[in-house]
Amino acid sequence: MIEASGLRKLYGQTVALDGVDLAVRQGEIFGVLGQSGAGKSTLLRCVNLLERPDSGTVTVAGRELTKLGERELNQARQRIGMVHQHFALLASRTVAGNVAFPLEVMGVGRRERDQRVAELLELVGLGGRGKDHPRQLSGGQKQRVGIARALAGRPEVLLSDEATSALDPGTTESILGLLKSLNRELGLTILLITHEMNVVKSICDSVAIMENGRIRESGGIGELIRTPGSRLTREIFPLPEPAAGHITLTFTGHPEEPVISEVVRKFDVDVNILGGAIEELAAGSVGRLRVDLAGGERDNALTYLRERGLLVEVAG
């Protein structure tokens, strides 16, 4: 649905994007994770060509946007919704007026426009608030208006620029729940940028980790969790660096068998648990356990754990 290849963007001598490749599948929620200055916002703005890359290509829904003229590009952008960090609502307009604005630009008639606005406000949980002004709304309600406005043109893709970073934790959870339901009910492809790991854990199917204008790691959450040395796994489970010989076990789902107990019985090994945690992700449960394993048939025990589907990493 979204393909970016070799994107490079400079601001003077500053390299904001340095050869970025990105692939987002239709119907998934894809998160771009990174700290301030990593290049996330520039990447998002290059996807809908609000920023034109110095080199590279962007293709959305089969159309290579970087080849389009201004008129064709404006038409293509109507299929791409955008949700902003600080809402970007028009203070002089009502809630309904804000949602209707892109429809007015598109030349949609008054009756159809009013009907669409009413549908959208119900969809985002703001039915009956159309006559209010933004100043009368909470932060979460303002973001719901922003989401409704972004959906006005029935987009295939929704871009989210740190949409929850200005919200409190409870409101953040409700907005993420709304995005997840829109993805499921409308088949909407969502590309969101964030510096918050909790956002990725809550709703993302796939993720790219950005740093200094480059993507350091990218893929499905489950795929990356099962990859030795994954940056994502280290971010989710910030365990201390292991000492030589220590073993880190990563597993998905809830084990149906007591594998640690079986390893002790079958291979006569001593297991010392050094730390660990279980996290509930959008992709399912993931656990990570740091152990020291000694004595008995240690190598056979490690083979047994791998055969049971665990990722086994031995330090050093």
Short mmCIF file of C-alpha atoms in Angstrom, two decimals:
data_model
loop_
_atom_site.label_atom_id
_atom_site.label_comp_id
_atom_site.label_asym_id
_atom_site.label_seq_id
_atom_site.Cartn_x
_atom_site.Cartn_y
_atom_site.Cartn_z
CA MET A 1 0.00 0.00 0.00
CA ILE A 2 2.87 2.37 0.86
CA GLU A 3 6.33 1.92 -0.65
CA ALA A 4 9.22 4.31 -0.19
CA SER A 5 12.56 3.62 -1.82
CA GLY A 6 15.87 5.37 -1.31
CA LEU A 7 14.38 8.51 0.26
CA ARG A 8 16.93 11.20 0.94
CA LYS A 9 16.12 14.64 2.31
CA LEU A 10 18.51 17.43 3.31
CA TYR A 11 17.87 20.72 5.09
CA GLY A 12 21.01 22.67 4.32
CA GLN A 13 23.86 20.51 5.61
CA THR A 14 21.56 18.45 7.85
CA VAL A 15 20.63 15.00 6.53
CA ALA A 16 17.05 14.31 7.69
CA LEU A 17 16.56 11.14 5.64
CA ASP A 18 19.50 9.05 4.48
CA GLY A 19 18.39 6.39 1.99
CA VAL A 20 15.17 5.28 3.68
CA ASP A 21 13.24 2.26 2.39
CA LEU A 22 9.79 1.49 3.77
CA ALA A 23 7.06 -1.01 2.89
CA VAL A 24 3.61 -0.93 4.51
CA ARG A 25 1.14 -3.65 3.62
CA GLN A 26 -2.51 -2.93 2.89
CA GLY A 27 -4.70 -3.01 6.00
CA GLU A 28 -1.93 -3.01 8.61
CA ILE A 29 -1.00 -0.58 11.34
CA PHE A 30 2.66 0.29 10.86
CA GLY A 31 4.58 2.27 13.49
CA VAL A 32 7.75 4.29 12.97
CA LEU A 33 9.52 4.51 16.33
CA GLY A 34 12.35 6.85 17.22
CA GLN A 35 13.46 9.73 19.38
CA SER A 36 13.21 13.43 18.48
CA GLY A 37 15.40 14.24 15.48
CA ALA A 38 15.40 10.68 14.14
CA GLY A 39 13.67 11.77 10.91
CA LYS A 40 10.21 10.34 11.63
CA SER A 41 8.16 13.45 10.87
CA THR A 42 10.15 14.17 7.72
CA LEU A 43 9.50 10.61 6.53
CA LEU A 44 5.77 10.96 7.16
CA ARG A 45 5.59 14.28 5.32
CA CYS A 46 7.49 12.77 2.40
CA VAL A 47 4.90 9.98 2.14
CA ASN A 48 2.21 12.47 1.09
CA LEU A 49 4.78 14.83 -0.46
CA LEU A 50 4.10 17.75 1.87
CA GLU A 51 7.90 17.54 1.83
CA ARG A 52 9.37 16.50 -1.50
CA PRO A 53 12.41 14.22 -1.08
CA ASP A 54 15.63 15.24 -2.77
CA SER A 55 15.86 11.73 -4.21
CA GLY A 56 13.98 8.46 -4.03
CA THR A 57 10.39 7.44 -4.83
CA VAL A 58 7.09 7.22 -2.95
CA THR A 59 4.24 4.98 -4.12
CA VAL A 60 0.84 4.94 -2.39
CA ALA A 61 -1.98 2.62 -3.49
CA GLY A 62 -0.13 1.85 -6.72
CA ARG A 63 0.50 5.48 -7.73
CA GLU A 64 4.05 6.83 -7.72
CA LEU A 65 3.46 10.21 -6.11
CA THR A 66 6.95 11.49 -6.85
CA LYS A 67 6.10 11.42 -10.59
CA LEU A 68 2.85 13.38 -10.34
CA GLY A 69 2.31 17.01 -11.22
CA GLU A 70 0.73 19.36 -8.67
CA ARG A 71 -2.86 18.87 -9.86
CA GLU A 72 -2.63 15.07 -9.93
CA LEU A 73 -0.83 15.11 -6.59
CA ASN A 74 -3.62 17.12 -4.95
CA GLN A 75 -6.13 14.55 -6.21
CA ALA A 76 -4.00 11.68 -4.90
CA ARG A 77 -3.71 13.36 -1.49
CA GLN A 78 -7.50 13.19 -1.12
CA ARG A 79 -7.03 9.43 -0.59
CA ILE A 80 -4.51 10.02 2.20
CA GLY A 81 -5.79 11.27 5.57
CA MET A 82 -3.54 13.08 8.05
CA VAL A 83 -3.88 13.35 11.84
CA HIS A 84 -1.72 15.98 13.53
CA GLN A 85 -0.04 16.05 16.93
CA HIS A 86 -1.64 19.34 18.04
CA PHE A 87 -5.01 18.79 16.32
CA ALA A 88 -4.68 21.71 13.82
CA LEU A 89 -8.37 22.59 14.15
CA LEU A 90 -9.85 25.87 12.93
CA ALA A 91 -10.88 27.77 16.08
CA SER A 92 -13.44 29.90 14.22
CA ARG A 93 -15.31 26.86 12.94
CA THR A 94 -17.60 24.48 14.76
CA VAL A 95 -16.76 20.81 15.16
CA ALA A 96 -18.99 20.03 12.17
CA GLY A 97 -17.37 22.86 10.21
CA ASN A 98 -13.91 21.47 10.84
CA VAL A 99 -14.89 18.01 9.65
CA ALA A 100 -16.69 19.47 6.62
CA PHE A 101 -13.73 21.61 5.53
CA PRO A 102 -11.96 19.03 3.30
CA LEU A 103 -15.31 18.10 1.76
CA GLU A 104 -15.87 21.75 0.84
CA VAL A 105 -12.43 21.85 -0.79
CA MET A 106 -13.36 18.71 -2.75
CA GLY A 107 -16.57 20.37 -3.99
CA VAL A 108 -18.99 18.01 -2.23
CA GLY A 109 -22.57 19.34 -2.15
CA ARG A 110 -24.15 20.65 1.07
CA ARG A 111 -26.61 17.79 1.64
CA GLU A 112 -24.03 15.05 1.05
CA ARG A 113 -21.52 16.97 3.12
CA ASP A 114 -23.86 17.28 6.11
CA GLN A 115 -24.70 13.59 5.94
CA ARG A 116 -21.04 12.59 5.79
CA VAL A 117 -20.13 14.84 8.73
CA ALA A 118 -22.92 13.36 10.86
CA GLU A 119 -21.71 9.82 10.03
CA LEU A 120 -18.13 10.67 10.92
CA LEU A 121 -18.97 12.32 14.24
CA GLU A 122 -20.95 9.24 15.24
CA LEU A 123 -18.06 7.04 14.12
CA VAL A 124 -15.55 8.82 16.38
CA GLY A 125 -17.92 9.06 19.35
CA LEU A 126 -18.86 12.74 19.03
CA GLY A 127 -22.46 12.50 17.85
CA GLY A 128 -24.38 15.56 19.00
CA ARG A 129 -21.26 17.75 19.39
CA GLY A 130 -21.27 19.20 15.87
CA LYS A 131 -22.30 22.72 16.95
CA ASP A 132 -19.59 23.01 19.61
CA HIS A 133 -16.35 24.88 18.98
CA PRO A 134 -12.89 23.39 19.59
CA ARG A 135 -12.40 25.50 22.75
CA GLN A 136 -15.29 23.57 24.35
CA LEU A 137 -13.60 20.19 23.85
CA SER A 138 -11.02 18.20 25.78
CA GLY A 139 -7.72 17.21 24.14
CA GLY A 140 -9.00 13.74 23.37
CA GLN A 141 -12.20 15.11 21.84
CA LYS A 142 -10.20 17.53 19.69
CA GLN A 143 -8.14 14.62 18.39
CA ARG A 144 -11.33 12.72 17.58
CA VAL A 145 -12.44 15.71 15.51
CA GLY A 146 -9.05 15.63 13.78
CA ILE A 147 -9.49 11.94 13.01
CA ALA A 148 -13.03 12.51 11.68
CA ARG A 149 -11.73 15.31 9.43
CA ALA A 150 -8.93 13.05 8.16
CA LEU A 151 -11.52 10.41 7.21
CA ALA A 152 -13.83 12.83 5.40
CA GLY A 153 -12.59 11.96 1.91
CA ARG A 154 -12.81 8.19 2.52
CA PRO A 155 -9.01 7.73 2.43
CA GLU A 156 -7.30 4.39 1.92
CA VAL A 157 -4.35 5.48 4.07
CA LEU A 158 -4.26 7.37 7.36
CA LEU A 159 -1.04 9.09 8.46
CA SER A 160 -0.69 9.85 12.16
CA ASP A 161 1.92 12.36 13.31
CA GLU A 162 2.46 11.73 17.04
CA ALA A 163 -1.33 11.81 17.44
CA THR A 164 -1.29 10.86 21.13
CA SER A 165 1.86 12.56 22.44
CA ALA A 166 -0.07 15.61 23.73
CA LEU A 167 -2.64 13.47 25.57
CA ASP A 168 -2.77 11.93 29.05
CA PRO A 169 -2.40 8.13 29.36
CA GLY A 170 -6.12 7.39 29.68
CA THR A 171 -7.02 9.53 26.68
CA THR A 172 -4.14 8.05 24.72
CA GLU A 173 -5.56 4.59 25.30
CA SER A 174 -8.99 5.64 24.03
CA ILE A 175 -7.55 7.25 20.87
CA LEU A 176 -5.43 4.18 20.15
CA GLY A 177 -8.53 2.04 20.61
CA LEU A 178 -10.36 4.23 18.10
CA LEU A 179 -7.54 3.92 15.55
CA LYS A 180 -7.51 0.16 16.00
CA SER A 181 -11.27 -0.10 15.47
CA LEU A 182 -11.07 2.11 12.34
CA ASN A 183 -8.33 -0.11 10.98
CA ARG A 184 -10.46 -3.19 11.58
CA GLU A 185 -13.85 -1.85 10.50
CA LEU A 186 -12.80 0.25 7.51
CA GLY A 187 -9.80 -1.78 6.37
CA LEU A 188 -7.78 1.40 6.77
CA THR A 189 -4.01 1.25 6.37
CA ILE A 190 -2.42 3.33 9.13
CA LEU A 191 1.14 4.65 9.21
CA LEU A 192 1.92 6.32 12.51
CA ILE A 193 5.02 7.87 13.97
CA THR A 194 5.73 7.88 17.67
CA HIS A 195 8.48 8.06 20.26
CA GLU A 196 6.38 5.98 22.68
CA MET A 197 6.96 2.24 22.87
CA ASN A 198 3.52 1.79 24.47
CA VAL A 199 1.88 2.97 21.24
CA VAL A 200 3.77 0.34 19.26
CA LYS A 201 2.95 -2.35 21.80
CA SER A 202 -0.73 -1.45 21.87
CA ILE A 203 -1.77 -1.39 18.22
CA CYS A 204 1.05 -1.94 15.71
CA ASP A 205 1.34 -4.98 13.45
CA SER A 206 4.74 -3.89 12.13
CA VAL A 207 7.38 -1.36 13.12
CA ALA A 208 10.43 0.47 11.83
CA ILE A 209 13.00 1.84 14.27
CA MET A 210 14.58 5.09 13.06
CA GLU A 211 17.80 6.70 14.18
CA ASN A 212 19.75 9.57 12.59
CA GLY A 213 17.69 9.57 9.43
CA ARG A 214 18.01 5.85 8.81
CA ILE A 215 15.82 2.83 9.48
CA ARG A 216 17.84 0.49 11.66
CA GLU A 217 15.29 -2.32 11.88
CA SER A 218 11.97 -3.00 10.20
CA GLY A 219 9.42 -5.81 9.99
CA GLY A 220 6.44 -7.49 11.57
CA ILE A 221 6.38 -7.37 15.37
CA GLY A 222 6.30 -11.16 15.68
CA GLU A 223 9.06 -11.55 13.11
CA LEU A 224 11.35 -9.09 14.89
CA ILE A 225 10.67 -10.64 18.29
CA ARG A 226 11.99 -13.95 16.93
CA THR A 227 15.11 -12.32 15.43
CA PRO A 228 18.34 -12.71 17.46
CA GLY A 229 19.73 -9.35 18.57
CA SER A 230 16.52 -7.46 17.71
CA ARG A 231 16.53 -3.80 18.76
CA LEU A 232 12.76 -3.94 19.22
CA THR A 233 13.02 -6.81 21.69
CA ARG A 234 15.67 -4.96 23.67
CA GLU A 235 13.45 -1.87 23.76
CA ILE A 236 10.42 -3.83 24.95
CA PHE A 237 12.42 -5.80 27.52
CA PRO A 238 15.21 -3.52 28.83
CA LEU A 239 17.13 -6.23 30.68
CA PRO A 240 20.76 -5.51 31.68
CA GLU A 241 23.48 -6.72 29.32
CA PRO A 242 24.03 -10.43 30.02
CA ALA A 243 27.27 -11.81 31.38
CA ALA A 244 29.15 -14.34 29.28
CA GLY A 245 27.35 -17.67 29.27
CA HIS A 246 24.01 -16.29 30.43
CA ILE A 247 21.04 -17.34 28.32
CA THR A 248 18.12 -15.22 27.15
CA LEU A 249 14.93 -17.07 26.21
CA THR A 250 12.24 -15.34 24.13
CA PHE A 251 8.85 -16.92 23.53
CA THR A 252 5.53 -15.90 21.98
CA GLY A 253 2.12 -16.90 23.27
CA HIS A 254 1.61 -18.74 26.52
CA PRO A 255 3.63 -21.99 26.72
CA GLU A 256 1.36 -25.00 26.99
CA GLU A 257 4.04 -27.02 28.78
CA PRO A 258 6.28 -26.17 31.78
CA VAL A 259 9.42 -26.16 29.62
CA ILE A 260 11.83 -25.00 32.34
CA SER A 261 10.71 -27.78 34.69
CA GLU A 262 11.02 -30.32 31.87
CA VAL A 263 14.53 -29.13 31.03
CA VAL A 264 15.58 -29.62 34.66
CA ARG A 265 14.10 -33.14 34.80
CA LYS A 266 15.20 -34.35 31.37
CA PHE A 267 18.74 -33.00 31.29
CA ASP A 268 19.73 -32.74 34.96
CA VAL A 269 20.64 -29.06 34.72
CA ASP A 270 20.49 -26.29 37.31
CA VAL A 271 18.49 -23.24 36.24
CA ASN A 272 18.90 -19.90 37.98
CA ILE A 273 16.34 -17.29 36.82
CA LEU A 274 18.00 -13.86 36.65
CA GLY A 275 15.13 -11.74 35.36
CA GLY A 276 12.28 -11.57 32.89
CA ALA A 277 8.87 -10.24 31.95
CA ILE A 278 5.79 -10.91 29.85
CA GLU A 279 4.25 -8.20 27.65
CA GLU A 280 0.88 -8.13 25.91
CA LEU A 281 1.36 -6.76 22.38
CA ALA A 282 -1.11 -6.23 19.56
CA ALA A 283 0.50 -9.26 17.93
CA GLY A 284 0.00 -11.40 21.07
CA SER A 285 1.82 -12.26 24.28
CA VAL A 286 5.62 -12.16 24.31
CA GLY A 287 7.92 -13.22 27.12
CA ARG A 288 11.64 -12.85 27.74
CA LEU A 289 13.57 -14.70 30.42
CA ARG A 290 17.23 -14.37 31.44
CA VAL A 291 18.68 -17.52 33.03
CA ASP A 292 21.96 -19.13 34.03
CA LEU A 293 21.97 -22.79 33.07
CA ALA A 294 24.71 -25.11 34.35
CA GLY A 295 25.62 -28.77 34.83
CA GLY A 296 24.12 -31.88 33.25
CA GLU A 297 23.46 -32.00 29.52
CA ARG A 298 23.51 -28.24 28.97
CA ASP A 299 23.87 -28.30 25.17
CA ASN A 300 21.08 -30.85 24.80
CA ALA A 301 18.90 -28.70 27.05
CA LEU A 302 19.43 -25.69 24.77
CA THR A 303 18.61 -27.79 21.71
CA TYR A 304 15.43 -28.97 23.42
CA LEU A 305 14.37 -25.37 24.14
CA ARG A 306 14.94 -24.37 20.52
CA GLU A 307 12.89 -27.35 19.34
CA ARG A 308 10.07 -26.12 21.57
CA GLY A 309 9.99 -22.86 19.57
CA LEU A 310 11.89 -20.60 21.96
CA LEU A 311 14.50 -18.15 20.70
CA VAL A 312 17.68 -19.06 22.61
CA GLU A 313 20.51 -16.52 22.77
CA VAL A 314 23.73 -17.36 24.61
CA ALA A 315 25.86 -14.37 25.60
CA GLY A 316 29.47 -14.46 24.55
#
